[in-house]
Every structure is written in C-alpha cells, then in structure tokens.
Amino acid sequence: MPVIQQNVSLQSFNSLALPAEAEFFCTVRDRAELRAALQFAHSRQLVVTPIGGGSNIVLAANLSGLVVHMDLRGVSHRAVGRVIEVTFAAGENWHQQVQSCLEQGWYGMENLALIPGSMGAAPIQNIGAYGVELSDLFVSLNAIDKLSGEAVEFDRAACQFGYRDSVFKNAARDRYLIVDITLGLTTQPQINIQYPALQAAVNQHVRSAAEIGPELVSAMVCQIRRQKLPDPELIPNAGSFFKNPLVTRAQTDALLQRYPQMPHYAQADGDSKIPAAWLIEQCGFRGAVRGAVGVHDRQALVLVNLGGGNGAELLELAAELCDAVKQRFAIELEIEPRVYGAD
Ligand code: FAD
Ligand code: NAP
C-alpha cells in the first residue's frame, strides 16, 4: 500500500511552481501500489488525478480527491525484425530515456531530446518538437481504466493522435492511468533535420552530410532549446502555453495581405499553422510582466512565474494575450497545458 497523505502541497510537483494542495496524495512505484491507491479512492469515492513530472499542468486551485504521482519504473526491449520495441514504465523520465536509447544505439527519439516530463504523459498530448511527434514512434500503451479497474491496451489507431492531441484529451479524457508505453526504435539512424532552426545548427557543426548522426541531432536540439527556453528549475514555466493555431487557407491569405511577413506553415489539409509566439509578439507582449507572472523575453509562447505567482494571475495574463490576439488577428488561441481548478 502506498503512503497516502492529506493536504499535500503540489508546488514542487508542478514546473510552474504554482501554489496548490492535493486533498489526498500518494506516489506509486508499481502496478500493485497503483491498484491499492485506486481501491483507496474507490472506497471513499474520490476523484483520481494522475501526475507525472508536472510540466504540462496549470494548478489554479486546490485539487480535491486523490492525486497519484505516477512513478512506476522499468525499461525492457525486444527485437521485432529491424525494429527494437522498447517498453518504458510511465514514471521513467523522457529525456533520460532519449539519452539512454541513444547510448544503446536505438534511434528515433533524438529530435525530442530535452522535453521535460514522464514517459506516461507523452501520449496525452502526443509530444512533438523539431519535426517529430511521439506518434511517429508509437507502438502501443498499457493503461488501467479508472472506472472498472481493468487493464486496457491502446495501439496507435486507438490513441487518435493529432497535433498536440490524442483521445486522452478528448473522448477518453480523465478515464485512464497509463502504466507503460512502447516505442519502435531502429538501429539504422533516419536523420530528420528538415526543421529550419535545427538544420542551421547542424550545418554549422559539420562539413559533410556523412558527419550527421543522431547524437549530433540530439546535441543540437539540446543546444537550441537551452538558448531559447527558460529552465523550469530557474524560471518556473510549462513550456508553450498555447498551441500554434491552425487557420484556413482563406484566412491565411487575408492575413498575409495585411502582414506579408507573417510566418505560416501549410498543412496537408490546406490549413496553415501560424506560430502563436509571433502573434503574441506582434501584440507587444514579449517580456511583459504582470505582477508575479509574465511572458518570457526570449520566447513569447512561454508564460513564466517570476516568483510567488498563482494560477489565477497566470490565467488572467493568458486571457489578456488571447483577447489581444483575437482583436488583432481574429484568431482564437487555445491553452496547451491542462488547467485544473478554473471554472
Ligand atoms: P504532467 O504535467 O504531470 O501531466 C500532464 C497531463 O497528463 C495531466 O493531465 C496528467 O493528469 C496527465 N498524466 C500524466 N501522467 C499520466 C499517466 N501516467 N497516465 C494518465 N495521465 C497522465 N511538450 C511538447 O509536446 N513538446 C515540447 O517540445 C515541449 N517542451 C517543453 C519545454 C518546457 C521547458 C516545459 C516546461 C514543457 C514542455 N513541453 C513540451 C510540455 C511537457 O513537457 C509535455 O507535455 C510532457 O509530456 C508532460 O509530461 P509530465 O510528466 O510533466 O506531465
Ligand atoms: P520556432 O522554431 O520558433 O517555430 C515556431 C513554430 O513554428 C513552431 O512551434 C513550429 O510548430 C512552427 N514551425 C517552424 N518551422 C516549421 C516547419 N518547417 N514546419 C512546420 N512548422 C514549423 O519554435 P520554438 O518555439 O523554438 O520550438 C521549437 C520546437 O520545440 C517546436 O517544434 C515546438 O513545438 C517545440 N516546443 C514545444 C513546447 C511545448 O511546450 N509544447 C515548448 C518548447 C518547444 P510546431 O510546434 O508544430 O513544431
């Protein structure tokens, strides 16, 4: 049975360092502890909220019910033809596993280096960066249904992955506790440096394409990220606060008439992705400070807690940014992290 505590501060369990308490809290390290925690919650009719690294949540109020810190550990693998299928327990750290797989000579995760958080949370928003998404590598996951307590396996199709989206943000929201995920990696590197910032960084370091390997790609991704993104340990944040909006071709064309320099990336379906950071910058918010919270000065998509800020203040700032972008561009920004406690 895991130790279950009452009225526990979650400030050190969320990368925005927002003050909030869990009514009940426990850390589970294996499936047996997870089942015991679920039984405890069931017997008291408590809502169960899983958290991993807390790097994609906004705590705007105390959480009632049982918060379960998903710290299950373990990694195993098997060869399936040329693919190495690696199964990671939910509590393993994403970046540590990217590095560990690289050391083993198992490739595919290198563009996703330095993303904070746990393996178990990665499918929730189909994490992505520098031209690669989790869904590109994904094989399956095992979860426990909170309602029935039954074990359920999801393959890629069942996860309904989209751009920073999955079934776990929609029809299956709040229903499953992910206990492990399996990714298909390869021993033959497949280099993907199409993303312009990554290509530029890699090209600065090599004289010929033959020198480009996954280790270099990972190192360059880490270098770019460290230059641009605030380290949550030093400046609390949750990464991108908004998704990059997808707008229709007609709306993109109309906006380009007014803003010919607007960056835009055409999608397969004809829509365009507009960087939310650019929209926010155009509204003059880069580096803006509102009391104890603000907009990061090197990346306008990142909202930061400057010290002592709370969830309500942060959401007020987010609403101010959304209103400004909507007024100027007629585009609705959507918050990316999961917000708890805001009505
Ligand atoms: P948490 O914040 O703990 O949880 C997020 C959500 O998942 C919550 O709703 C929680 O209930 C649920 N959850 C967590 N674990 C489980 C589980 N085992 N089972 C069921 N539900 C679960 N994201 C990107 O996509 N790309 C990036 O490049 C990126 N860069 C970032 C950079 C910084 C500096 C920061 C702070 C964040 C960044 N993020 C990025 C967001 C974040 O790292 C990812 O979303 C990550 O997957 C969150 O993992 P976590 O363990 O911290 O999840
Ligand atoms: P950036 O290079 O300033 O580019 C801004 C946005 O434009 C990116 O978010 C990206 O969308 C899009 N973009 C750029 N080049 C593109 C291309 N060739 N094709 C399609 N879309 C393109 O971005 P950044 O803020 O420094 O982030 C770099 C990468 O890390 C991005 O992939 C970003 O998503 C990821 N990241 C995510 C988070 C998070 O919390 N979710 C935090 C930090 C960084 P995409 O987001 O779709 O790639």
Coordinates of C-alpha atoms and ligand atoms in Angstrom, one line a residue:
M1 CA 0.0 0.0 0.0
P2 CA 1.5 3.4 -0.9
V3 CA 1.7 6.1 1.8
I4 CA -1.4 8.3 1.4
Q5 CA -1.0 11.8 2.8
Q6 CA -3.6 14.5 3.3
N7 CA -3.4 18.2 2.3
V8 CA -0.1 18.0 0.5
S9 CA 1.5 21.0 -1.3
L10 CA 1.9 20.4 -5.0
Q11 CA 4.2 23.4 -5.5
S12 CA 7.2 21.2 -6.0
F13 CA 5.2 18.8 -8.3
N14 CA 4.4 21.4 -11.0
S15 CA 7.0 23.1 -13.1
L16 CA 5.2 26.5 -12.9
A17 CA 5.7 26.2 -9.1
L18 CA 2.1 27.3 -8.6
P19 CA 0.7 27.0 -5.0
A20 CA -2.0 24.4 -4.7
E21 CA -2.7 21.4 -2.4
A22 CA -3.9 17.9 -3.0
E23 CA -6.7 16.7 -0.6
F24 CA -5.0 13.3 -0.7
F25 CA -1.7 12.4 -2.3
C26 CA 0.5 9.4 -2.9
T27 CA 3.4 8.2 -5.1
V28 CA 3.0 4.8 -6.7
R29 CA 6.0 2.8 -7.9
D30 CA 4.4 -0.3 -9.4
R31 CA 1.1 -1.7 -10.6
A32 CA 0.3 -3.2 -7.2
E33 CA 0.6 0.2 -5.5
L34 CA -1.4 1.8 -8.2
R35 CA -4.2 -0.7 -7.7
A36 CA -4.1 -0.2 -3.9
A37 CA -4.3 3.6 -4.5
L38 CA -7.3 3.1 -6.8
Q39 CA -9.1 0.9 -4.2
F40 CA -8.5 3.6 -1.5
A41 CA -10.0 6.2 -3.8
H42 CA -12.9 4.0 -4.8
S43 CA -13.8 3.2 -1.2
R44 CA -14.0 6.9 -0.4
Q45 CA -15.5 7.9 -3.8
L46 CA -12.5 10.2 -4.5
V47 CA -11.7 11.6 -7.9
V48 CA -8.2 10.3 -9.0
T49 CA -5.8 12.7 -10.8
P50 CA -2.5 11.3 -12.1
I51 CA 0.5 13.5 -12.4
G52 CA 4.0 12.8 -13.8
G53 CA 6.6 15.5 -13.9
G54 CA 4.0 18.3 -13.6
S55 CA 5.4 20.1 -16.6
N56 CA 2.2 20.5 -18.5
I57 CA -0.3 21.4 -15.9
V58 CA -1.7 24.7 -14.5
L59 CA -2.9 24.5 -11.0
A60 CA -5.4 27.2 -10.5
A61 CA -7.0 25.8 -7.3
N62 CA -6.5 23.0 -4.8
L63 CA -7.2 19.5 -6.1
S64 CA -9.9 17.6 -4.3
G65 CA -9.7 13.8 -4.3
L66 CA -6.5 11.7 -4.7
V67 CA -3.5 13.0 -6.7
V68 CA -1.4 10.0 -7.8
H69 CA 2.2 10.7 -8.7
M70 CA 2.8 8.0 -11.4
D71 CA 6.4 7.0 -10.6
L72 CA 6.4 3.4 -12.0
R73 CA 9.9 2.4 -13.1
G74 CA 11.4 -0.1 -15.5
V75 CA 12.5 -0.4 -19.2
S76 CA 12.5 -3.6 -21.3
H77 CA 13.0 -4.3 -25.0
R78 CA 12.6 -6.9 -27.7
A79 CA 13.7 -7.0 -31.4
V80 CA 10.9 -7.3 -33.9
G81 CA 12.6 -7.6 -37.3
R82 CA 14.7 -4.5 -37.7
V83 CA 12.8 -2.6 -35.1
I84 CA 13.6 -2.5 -31.4
E85 CA 10.4 -2.2 -29.4
V86 CA 11.2 -0.6 -26.1
T87 CA 8.7 -0.5 -23.3
F88 CA 9.1 2.3 -20.7
A89 CA 7.2 2.4 -17.4
A90 CA 5.2 5.6 -17.0
G91 CA 7.4 7.2 -14.4
E92 CA 10.6 7.0 -16.4
N93 CA 11.9 10.4 -17.3
W94 CA 11.5 11.2 -21.0
H95 CA 14.9 13.0 -21.6
Q96 CA 16.9 10.4 -19.6
Q97 CA 15.4 7.7 -21.8
V98 CA 16.1 9.6 -25.0
Q99 CA 19.8 9.7 -23.9
S100 CA 19.8 6.1 -22.7
C101 CA 18.4 4.8 -26.0
L102 CA 20.9 6.9 -28.0
E103 CA 23.7 5.2 -25.9
Q104 CA 22.3 1.8 -26.8
G105 CA 22.3 2.7 -30.5
W106 CA 18.5 2.8 -30.7
Y107 CA 17.4 5.7 -32.8
G108 CA 14.3 7.8 -33.4
M109 CA 13.8 9.9 -30.3
E110 CA 16.7 12.3 -30.9
N111 CA 14.6 15.3 -32.1
L112 CA 12.6 15.0 -28.9
A113 CA 15.6 15.5 -26.6
L114 CA 15.2 17.7 -23.5
I115 CA 11.4 17.6 -23.4
P116 CA 10.6 17.6 -19.7
G117 CA 8.3 15.1 -18.0
S118 CA 7.5 11.4 -17.9
M119 CA 7.1 8.7 -20.4
G120 CA 3.5 8.1 -19.3
A121 CA 2.4 11.6 -20.1
A122 CA 3.9 11.7 -23.5
P123 CA 0.9 10.2 -25.3
I124 CA -1.6 12.6 -23.7
Q125 CA -0.7 15.5 -26.0
N126 CA 1.4 13.4 -28.5
I127 CA 4.5 15.4 -27.6
G128 CA 6.4 16.8 -30.5
A129 CA 9.3 19.1 -31.4
Y130 CA 11.6 19.8 -34.3
G131 CA 9.6 17.9 -36.9
V132 CA 9.0 14.7 -35.0
E133 CA 6.0 13.6 -32.9
L134 CA 5.6 10.7 -30.4
S135 CA 3.1 9.2 -32.8
D136 CA 5.9 8.7 -35.4
L137 CA 7.5 6.2 -33.0
F138 CA 4.5 4.9 -31.1
V139 CA 3.6 1.2 -31.0
S140 CA 1.2 0.8 -28.0
L141 CA 0.5 1.6 -24.4
N142 CA -1.0 -0.2 -21.4
A143 CA -3.4 1.6 -19.1
I144 CA -5.8 1.0 -16.3
D145 CA -9.4 2.1 -16.6
K146 CA -10.2 4.2 -13.6
L147 CA -13.8 3.2 -13.7
S148 CA -13.6 -0.5 -14.0
G149 CA -10.0 -1.1 -12.8
E150 CA -9.4 -3.2 -15.9
A151 CA -6.2 -3.3 -17.9
V152 CA -6.6 -1.9 -21.4
E153 CA -4.1 -1.8 -24.3
F154 CA -4.2 1.0 -26.9
D155 CA -2.5 0.7 -30.3
R156 CA -1.6 3.8 -32.4
A157 CA -5.0 4.0 -34.1
A158 CA -6.9 3.8 -30.7
C159 CA -4.9 6.8 -29.4
Q160 CA -6.3 9.0 -32.2
F161 CA -3.1 11.1 -32.2
G162 CA -3.3 14.6 -33.7
Y163 CA -1.3 17.8 -33.4
R164 CA -0.6 18.0 -29.6
D165 CA -3.7 16.0 -29.3
S166 CA -4.9 12.4 -28.6
V167 CA -8.0 10.5 -27.4
F168 CA -6.8 11.2 -23.9
K169 CA -7.6 14.9 -24.3
N170 CA -11.0 14.1 -25.8
A171 CA -13.3 11.1 -25.6
A172 CA -11.0 9.3 -23.1
R173 CA -10.2 12.4 -21.0
D174 CA -9.5 11.6 -17.3
R175 CA -10.5 7.9 -17.8
Y176 CA -7.2 6.0 -18.0
L177 CA -4.0 5.8 -16.0
I178 CA -1.1 5.0 -18.4
V179 CA 1.3 2.4 -16.8
D180 CA 3.7 2.0 -19.7
I181 CA 4.3 2.9 -23.4
T182 CA 6.1 1.0 -26.1
L183 CA 8.0 2.8 -28.9
G184 CA 9.5 1.3 -32.1
L185 CA 13.1 2.5 -32.5
T186 CA 15.7 1.5 -35.1
T187 CA 19.4 0.6 -35.2
Q188 CA 19.7 2.4 -38.6
P189 CA 19.5 6.2 -38.0
Q190 CA 17.0 8.1 -40.0
I191 CA 18.1 11.7 -39.8
N192 CA 15.3 14.4 -39.8
I193 CA 16.7 17.9 -39.9
Q194 CA 14.1 19.5 -42.0
Y195 CA 13.1 21.9 -39.3
P196 CA 14.9 25.1 -40.3
A197 CA 16.5 26.1 -36.9
L198 CA 17.8 22.5 -36.5
Q199 CA 19.2 22.4 -40.0
A200 CA 21.0 25.6 -39.5
A201 CA 22.5 24.5 -36.2
V202 CA 23.6 21.1 -37.6
N203 CA 25.1 22.7 -40.7
Q204 CA 27.3 25.0 -38.6
H205 CA 28.9 21.9 -37.0
V206 CA 29.6 19.7 -40.0
R207 CA 31.5 19.9 -43.3
S208 CA 29.6 17.0 -45.0
A209 CA 26.3 15.2 -44.6
A210 CA 28.2 12.0 -43.7
E211 CA 29.1 13.6 -40.4
I212 CA 25.5 14.0 -39.3
G213 CA 24.4 11.3 -36.8
P214 CA 21.6 11.1 -34.3
E215 CA 23.9 12.0 -31.4
L216 CA 24.7 15.3 -33.2
V217 CA 21.0 15.9 -33.8
S218 CA 20.2 15.4 -30.2
A219 CA 23.1 17.6 -29.1
M220 CA 21.9 20.4 -31.4
V221 CA 18.3 20.1 -30.3
C222 CA 19.5 20.5 -26.7
Q223 CA 21.7 23.4 -27.6
I224 CA 18.8 25.3 -29.3
R225 CA 16.4 24.6 -26.6
R226 CA 18.8 25.7 -23.8
Q227 CA 19.4 29.0 -25.7
K228 CA 15.7 29.7 -26.2
L229 CA 13.7 28.2 -23.4
P230 CA 13.8 29.0 -19.7
D231 CA 14.9 26.2 -17.4
P232 CA 11.9 25.5 -15.2
E233 CA 14.2 24.9 -12.3
L234 CA 15.4 28.5 -12.6
I235 CA 12.3 30.3 -14.1
P236 CA 9.2 28.2 -13.5
N237 CA 7.2 27.6 -16.7
A238 CA 5.2 24.9 -18.5
G239 CA 6.7 25.3 -22.0
S240 CA 4.4 26.5 -24.7
F241 CA 1.3 28.0 -23.1
F242 CA -0.7 28.0 -26.3
K243 CA -1.0 25.6 -29.3
N244 CA 0.1 27.0 -32.6
P245 CA -3.3 27.8 -34.2
L246 CA -4.4 26.2 -37.5
V247 CA -6.3 28.6 -39.8
T248 CA -8.0 28.1 -43.1
R249 CA -6.3 29.0 -46.4
A250 CA -8.7 31.9 -47.0
Q251 CA -7.9 33.4 -43.6
T252 CA -4.2 32.9 -44.1
D253 CA -4.4 34.7 -47.5
A254 CA -6.4 37.6 -45.9
L255 CA -3.9 37.9 -43.1
L256 CA -0.9 37.8 -45.5
Q257 CA -2.4 40.8 -47.3
R258 CA -2.1 42.8 -44.1
Y259 CA 1.0 41.1 -42.7
P260 CA 3.1 39.9 -45.6
Q261 CA 5.9 38.9 -43.2
M262 CA 3.7 36.6 -41.2
P263 CA 5.3 33.1 -40.8
H264 CA 2.9 30.3 -41.8
Y265 CA 3.3 26.6 -42.4
A266 CA 1.0 24.9 -44.9
Q267 CA -0.6 21.6 -43.6
A268 CA -1.6 18.6 -45.8
D269 CA -5.3 19.5 -45.5
G270 CA -4.7 23.1 -46.8
D271 CA -4.9 24.8 -43.5
S272 CA -1.9 26.8 -42.2
K273 CA -0.2 26.7 -38.8
I274 CA 0.7 30.1 -37.6
P275 CA 3.3 30.4 -34.7
A276 CA 1.4 31.6 -31.7
A277 CA 4.6 33.2 -30.4
W278 CA 4.6 35.5 -33.5
L279 CA 1.0 36.6 -32.9
I280 CA 1.7 37.3 -29.2
E281 CA 4.9 39.3 -30.1
Q282 CA 3.0 41.4 -32.7
C283 CA 0.6 42.4 -29.9
G284 CA 3.6 43.7 -28.0
F285 CA 3.6 41.2 -25.1
R286 CA 7.1 39.7 -25.4
G287 CA 8.8 40.3 -22.0
A288 CA 5.5 41.7 -20.5
V289 CA 5.2 41.5 -16.7
R290 CA 2.0 41.4 -14.7
G291 CA 2.8 41.3 -11.0
A292 CA 4.5 38.0 -10.3
V293 CA 3.9 36.4 -13.7
G294 CA 5.0 37.3 -17.2
V295 CA 5.8 36.5 -20.8
H296 CA 9.3 35.1 -21.4
D297 CA 11.5 37.6 -23.1
R298 CA 13.2 35.1 -25.5
Q299 CA 10.1 33.1 -26.3
A300 CA 6.7 34.8 -26.2
L301 CA 4.8 31.4 -26.1
V302 CA 6.2 30.7 -22.7
L303 CA 4.5 32.2 -19.6
V304 CA 6.6 32.3 -16.5
N305 CA 6.1 32.5 -12.8
L306 CA 8.6 35.2 -11.7
G307 CA 8.2 34.2 -8.0
G308 CA 5.2 33.9 -5.9
G309 CA 2.7 33.9 -8.8
N310 CA -0.5 31.9 -8.6
G311 CA -2.7 30.1 -11.1
A312 CA -5.4 32.8 -11.2
E313 CA -2.8 35.5 -12.1
L314 CA -1.3 33.4 -14.8
L315 CA -4.7 32.7 -16.3
E316 CA -5.6 36.4 -16.2
L317 CA -2.4 37.1 -18.2
A318 CA -3.3 34.3 -20.6
A319 CA -6.8 35.8 -21.1
E320 CA -5.2 39.2 -21.8
L321 CA -3.0 37.7 -24.5
C322 CA -5.9 35.7 -26.1
D323 CA -8.1 38.9 -26.2
A324 CA -5.3 40.9 -27.8
V325 CA -4.6 38.2 -30.5
K326 CA -8.3 37.8 -31.2
Q327 CA -8.9 41.5 -31.6
R328 CA -5.9 42.0 -33.9
F329 CA -5.9 38.8 -36.0
A330 CA -9.4 37.2 -35.3
I331 CA -7.6 34.0 -34.2
E332 CA -8.6 32.2 -31.0
L333 CA -5.6 30.8 -29.1
E334 CA -6.0 27.5 -27.2
I335 CA -4.2 26.8 -24.0
E336 CA -2.0 23.8 -24.4
P337 CA -1.3 22.6 -20.8
R338 CA -4.1 21.0 -18.7
V339 CA -5.7 23.6 -16.5
Y340 CA -7.1 22.4 -13.1
G341 CA -9.4 24.4 -11.0
A342 CA -10.5 27.2 -13.3
D343 CA -14.3 27.4 -13.7
Ligands
FAD1 P1 2.2 16.2 -16.3 O1 2.3 17.7 -16.4 O2 2.4 15.6 -14.9 O3 0.7 15.8 -16.7 C1 0.2 16.3 -17.9 C2 -1.2 15.7 -18.1 O4 -1.0 14.3 -18.3 C3 -2.1 15.8 -16.9 O5 -3.4 16.0 -17.4 C4 -2.0 14.5 -16.2 O6 -3.1 14.1 -15.5 C5 -1.7 13.5 -17.3 N1 -0.9 12.4 -17.0 C6 0.4 12.4 -16.6 N2 0.9 11.2 -16.4 C7 -0.1 10.4 -16.7 C8 -0.3 8.9 -16.7 N3 0.8 8.1 -16.4 N4 -1.5 8.4 -17.1 C9 -2.5 9.2 -17.5 N5 -2.4 10.5 -17.4 C10 -1.2 11.1 -17.1 N6 5.7 19.4 -24.9 C11 5.9 19.1 -26.2 O7 5.0 18.4 -26.8 N7 7.0 19.5 -26.9 C12 8.0 20.2 -26.4 O8 8.9 20.5 -27.1 C13 7.8 20.6 -25.0 N8 8.8 21.4 -24.4 C14 8.6 21.8 -23.2 C15 9.6 22.6 -22.6 C16 9.4 23.0 -21.3 C17 10.5 23.9 -20.7 C18 8.3 22.6 -20.5 C19 8.2 23.0 -19.1 C20 7.4 21.8 -21.1 C21 7.5 21.4 -22.4 N9 6.5 20.6 -23.0 C22 6.7 20.2 -24.3 C23 5.3 20.1 -22.3 C24 5.6 18.8 -21.4 O9 6.9 18.6 -21.2 C25 5.0 17.6 -22.0 O10 3.6 17.8 -22.2 C26 5.2 16.3 -21.1 O11 4.7 15.2 -21.8 C27 4.4 16.4 -19.8 O12 4.9 15.4 -19.0 P2 4.6 15.4 -17.4 O13 5.0 14.0 -16.9 O14 5.3 16.5 -16.8 O15 3.1 15.5 -17.4
NAP2 P1 10.2 28.1 -33.6 O1 11.4 27.5 -34.3 O2 10.4 29.5 -33.1 O3 9.0 28.0 -34.6 C1 7.7 28.5 -34.2 C2 6.7 27.5 -34.5 O4 6.6 27.4 -36.0 C3 7.0 26.1 -34.0 O5 6.3 25.9 -32.8 C4 6.6 25.2 -35.1 O6 5.4 24.4 -34.9 C5 6.4 26.0 -36.3 N1 7.4 25.7 -37.4 C6 8.6 26.1 -37.5 N2 9.2 25.6 -38.6 C7 8.3 24.7 -39.1 C8 8.3 23.9 -40.2 N3 9.4 23.8 -41.0 N4 7.2 23.2 -40.5 C9 6.2 23.2 -39.7 N5 6.1 24.0 -38.6 C10 7.2 24.8 -38.3 O7 9.7 27.1 -32.4 P2 10.2 27.0 -30.9 O8 9.3 27.7 -30.1 O9 11.7 27.4 -30.8 O10 10.1 25.5 -30.6 C11 10.9 24.5 -31.3 C12 10.2 23.2 -31.3 O11 10.1 22.7 -30.0 C13 8.8 23.2 -31.9 O12 8.6 22.0 -32.6 C14 7.9 23.3 -30.7 O13 6.6 22.8 -30.9 C15 8.7 22.5 -29.6 N6 8.4 23.1 -28.3 C16 7.3 22.8 -27.7 C17 7.0 23.2 -26.4 C18 5.7 22.8 -25.7 O14 5.6 23.0 -24.6 N7 4.8 22.2 -26.4 C19 7.9 24.0 -25.8 C20 9.1 24.4 -26.4 C21 9.3 23.9 -27.7 P3 5.5 23.0 -34.1 O15 5.2 23.4 -32.7 O16 4.3 22.3 -34.7 O17 6.8 22.3 -34.4

